[in-house]
Amino acid sequence: MSTVTTHVLDTARGVPAAGVPIRMERLGPDGTVDPVAQGVTDDDGRIRDLGPDDLAAGVYRLTFDTGRYAAATGQENFFPEVSIVFNLRAEGGSVPHHHVPLLLSPFHYSTYKGS
């Protein structure tokens, strides 16, 4: 299983958000940005195999192309892109799995550390 998984729920429509392009990057302490993975959410709004099974500890960013999703679904959208930056820490010598969901509507979004 990927170290990081995600899903997107369209809370305005009450459905999973299928077809959302997502990219993951590692943010270096010196300001470098290294691409890690990319994918598109499936019909259940999930990307189950985003990125490697093992990631190093560090700061990562998931960027969701919410503008493309809004255009495809005919919705107004205030946030054309949503970026979530988070810190992966090693526990017992390795970085455990993390689930980072996005709850989306045209004028609001939220996220949390899932399981």
PDB file of C-alpha atoms in Angstrom:
ATOM      1  CA  MET A   1       0.000   0.000   0.000  1.00  0.00           C
ATOM      2  CA  SER A   2       1.196   3.506  -0.747  1.00  0.00           C
ATOM      3  CA  THR A   3       2.549   5.441   2.201  1.00  0.00           C
ATOM      4  CA  VAL A   4       0.100   8.248   1.353  1.00  0.00           C
ATOM      5  CA  THR A   5      -3.440   7.701   0.117  1.00  0.00           C
ATOM      6  CA  THR A   6      -6.188  10.229  -0.467  1.00  0.00           C
ATOM      7  CA  HIS A   7      -9.782  10.622  -1.483  1.00  0.00           C
ATOM      8  CA  VAL A   8     -11.948  13.570  -2.460  1.00  0.00           C
ATOM      9  CA  LEU A   9     -15.604  13.968  -1.545  1.00  0.00           C
ATOM     10  CA  ASP A  10     -17.790  16.538  -3.281  1.00  0.00           C
ATOM     11  CA  THR A  11     -19.846  17.685  -0.304  1.00  0.00           C
ATOM     12  CA  ALA A  12     -21.985  20.042  -2.412  1.00  0.00           C
ATOM     13  CA  ARG A  13     -23.227  17.188  -4.591  1.00  0.00           C
ATOM     14  CA  GLY A  14     -22.972  14.482  -1.948  1.00  0.00           C
ATOM     15  CA  VAL A  15     -20.823  12.182  -4.103  1.00  0.00           C
ATOM     16  CA  PRO A  16     -17.210  11.067  -4.459  1.00  0.00           C
ATOM     17  CA  ALA A  17     -15.252  13.432  -6.693  1.00  0.00           C
ATOM     18  CA  ALA A  18     -14.124  11.325  -9.644  1.00  0.00           C
ATOM     19  CA  GLY A  19     -11.562  12.637 -12.122  1.00  0.00           C
ATOM     20  CA  VAL A  20      -9.619  15.012  -9.853  1.00  0.00           C
ATOM     21  CA  PRO A  21      -5.947  15.234 -10.940  1.00  0.00           C
ATOM     22  CA  ILE A  22      -3.586  15.149  -7.952  1.00  0.00           C
ATOM     23  CA  ARG A  23       0.160  15.484  -7.691  1.00  0.00           C
ATOM     24  CA  MET A  24       2.410  14.807  -4.700  1.00  0.00           C
ATOM     25  CA  GLU A  25       5.735  16.522  -4.109  1.00  0.00           C
ATOM     26  CA  ARG A  26       8.403  16.464  -1.439  1.00  0.00           C
ATOM     27  CA  LEU A  27       9.409  19.903  -0.137  1.00  0.00           C
ATOM     28  CA  GLY A  28      13.077  20.089   0.815  1.00  0.00           C
ATOM     29  CA  PRO A  29      14.372  22.199   3.708  1.00  0.00           C
ATOM     30  CA  ASP A  30      16.369  24.212   1.145  1.00  0.00           C
ATOM     31  CA  GLY A  31      13.233  25.092  -0.858  1.00  0.00           C
ATOM     32  CA  THR A  32      13.563  22.363  -3.460  1.00  0.00           C
ATOM     33  CA  VAL A  33      10.398  20.713  -4.766  1.00  0.00           C
ATOM     34  CA  ASP A  34      10.746  17.119  -5.919  1.00  0.00           C
ATOM     35  CA  PRO A  35       7.902  15.355  -7.746  1.00  0.00           C
ATOM     36  CA  VAL A  36       6.907  12.090  -6.065  1.00  0.00           C
ATOM     37  CA  ALA A  37       3.727  10.898  -7.778  1.00  0.00           C
ATOM     38  CA  GLN A  38       0.592  11.898  -9.631  1.00  0.00           C
ATOM     39  CA  GLY A  39      -2.755  10.374 -10.391  1.00  0.00           C
ATOM     40  CA  VAL A  40      -6.461  10.948 -10.934  1.00  0.00           C
ATOM     41  CA  THR A  41      -9.242   9.981  -8.551  1.00  0.00           C
ATOM     42  CA  ASP A  42     -11.350   6.968  -9.524  1.00  0.00           C
ATOM     43  CA  ASP A  43     -15.156   6.678  -9.501  1.00  0.00           C
ATOM     44  CA  ASP A  44     -15.015   6.361  -5.703  1.00  0.00           C
ATOM     45  CA  GLY A  45     -13.017   9.616  -5.450  1.00  0.00           C
ATOM     46  CA  ARG A  46      -9.889   7.724  -4.355  1.00  0.00           C
ATOM     47  CA  ILE A  47      -6.324   7.220  -5.403  1.00  0.00           C
ATOM     48  CA  ARG A  48      -5.334   3.986  -3.728  1.00  0.00           C
ATOM     49  CA  ASP A  49      -1.850   3.661  -5.202  1.00  0.00           C
ATOM     50  CA  LEU A  50      -0.522   7.213  -5.063  1.00  0.00           C
ATOM     51  CA  GLY A  51       3.204   7.205  -4.663  1.00  0.00           C
ATOM     52  CA  PRO A  52       5.727   4.751  -3.382  1.00  0.00           C
ATOM     53  CA  ASP A  53       5.112   2.183  -0.685  1.00  0.00           C
ATOM     54  CA  ASP A  54       7.992   3.695   1.294  1.00  0.00           C
ATOM     55  CA  LEU A  55       8.630   7.396   1.704  1.00  0.00           C
ATOM     56  CA  ALA A  56      11.321   9.140   3.709  1.00  0.00           C
ATOM     57  CA  ALA A  57      10.314  11.362   6.590  1.00  0.00           C
ATOM     58  CA  GLY A  58       9.835  14.966   5.529  1.00  0.00           C
ATOM     59  CA  VAL A  59       7.406  17.602   4.350  1.00  0.00           C
ATOM     60  CA  TYR A  60       5.110  16.724   1.447  1.00  0.00           C
ATOM     61  CA  ARG A  61       2.449  18.536  -0.556  1.00  0.00           C
ATOM     62  CA  LEU A  62      -0.652  17.162  -2.261  1.00  0.00           C
ATOM     63  CA  THR A  63      -2.060  19.506  -4.913  1.00  0.00           C
ATOM     64  CA  PHE A  64      -5.617  18.902  -6.137  1.00  0.00           C
ATOM     65  CA  ASP A  65      -6.706  20.371  -9.489  1.00  0.00           C
ATOM     66  CA  THR A  66     -10.146  21.364  -8.253  1.00  0.00           C
ATOM     67  CA  GLY A  67     -10.649  23.809 -11.109  1.00  0.00           C
ATOM     68  CA  ARG A  68     -10.556  21.020 -13.672  1.00  0.00           C
ATOM     69  CA  TYR A  69     -12.999  18.986 -11.582  1.00  0.00           C
ATOM     70  CA  ALA A  70     -15.394  21.950 -11.232  1.00  0.00           C
ATOM     71  CA  ALA A  71     -15.307  22.602 -14.972  1.00  0.00           C
ATOM     72  CA  ALA A  72     -16.003  18.941 -15.730  1.00  0.00           C
ATOM     73  CA  THR A  73     -18.990  18.892 -13.362  1.00  0.00           C
ATOM     74  CA  GLY A  74     -20.368  22.316 -14.322  1.00  0.00           C
ATOM     75  CA  GLN A  75     -19.876  23.842 -10.880  1.00  0.00           C
ATOM     76  CA  GLU A  76     -18.763  27.296  -9.879  1.00  0.00           C
ATOM     77  CA  ASN A  77     -15.442  27.156  -8.051  1.00  0.00           C
ATOM     78  CA  PHE A  78     -13.661  29.720  -5.895  1.00  0.00           C
ATOM     79  CA  PHE A  79     -10.601  27.490  -5.347  1.00  0.00           C
ATOM     80  CA  PRO A  80      -9.055  26.397  -8.674  1.00  0.00           C
ATOM     81  CA  GLU A  81      -6.375  24.479  -6.796  1.00  0.00           C
ATOM     82  CA  VAL A  82      -6.061  23.127  -3.265  1.00  0.00           C
ATOM     83  CA  SER A  83      -2.677  22.335  -1.738  1.00  0.00           C
ATOM     84  CA  ILE A  84      -2.284  20.402   1.484  1.00  0.00           C
ATOM     85  CA  VAL A  85       1.161  20.436   3.080  1.00  0.00           C
ATOM     86  CA  PHE A  86       1.899  17.867   5.769  1.00  0.00           C
ATOM     87  CA  ASN A  87       4.797  16.418   7.721  1.00  0.00           C
ATOM     88  CA  LEU A  88       5.549  12.687   7.609  1.00  0.00           C
ATOM     89  CA  ARG A  89       7.495  11.505  10.633  1.00  0.00           C
ATOM     90  CA  ALA A  90       9.190   8.168  11.093  1.00  0.00           C
ATOM     91  CA  GLU A  91       7.791   5.941  13.835  1.00  0.00           C
ATOM     92  CA  GLY A  92       9.904   2.994  14.866  1.00  0.00           C
ATOM     93  CA  GLY A  93      12.319   3.554  11.998  1.00  0.00           C
ATOM     94  CA  SER A  94       9.799   3.880   9.161  1.00  0.00           C
ATOM     95  CA  VAL A  95       7.104   6.249   7.993  1.00  0.00           C
ATOM     96  CA  PRO A  96       3.652   4.719   8.572  1.00  0.00           C
ATOM     97  CA  HIS A  97       0.705   4.961   6.179  1.00  0.00           C
ATOM     98  CA  HIS A  98      -1.178   8.276   6.148  1.00  0.00           C
ATOM     99  CA  HIS A  99      -4.557   9.030   4.597  1.00  0.00           C
ATOM    100  CA  VAL A 100      -5.130  12.673   3.610  1.00  0.00           C
ATOM    101  CA  PRO A 101      -8.726  13.294   2.462  1.00  0.00           C
ATOM    102  CA  LEU A 102     -10.206  16.439   0.926  1.00  0.00           C
ATOM    103  CA  LEU A 103     -13.824  17.508   1.443  1.00  0.00           C
ATOM    104  CA  LEU A 104     -14.720  19.914  -1.330  1.00  0.00           C
ATOM    105  CA  SER A 105     -17.480  22.351  -2.209  1.00  0.00           C
ATOM    106  CA  PRO A 106     -17.486  25.421  -4.498  1.00  0.00           C
ATOM    107  CA  PHE A 107     -16.693  27.896  -1.691  1.00  0.00           C
ATOM    108  CA  HIS A 108     -15.178  25.737   1.034  1.00  0.00           C
ATOM    109  CA  TYR A 109     -12.805  22.847   1.585  1.00  0.00           C
ATOM    110  CA  SER A 110     -11.486  20.974   4.585  1.00  0.00           C
ATOM    111  CA  THR A 111      -9.085  18.185   5.307  1.00  0.00           C
ATOM    112  CA  TYR A 112      -7.942  16.061   8.204  1.00  0.00           C
ATOM    113  CA  LYS A 113      -5.499  13.297   9.052  1.00  0.00           C
ATOM    114  CA  GLY A 114      -7.403  10.143   8.264  1.00  0.00           C
ATOM    115  CA  SER A 115      -6.626   6.542   9.056  1.00  0.00           C
TER     116      SER A 115
END
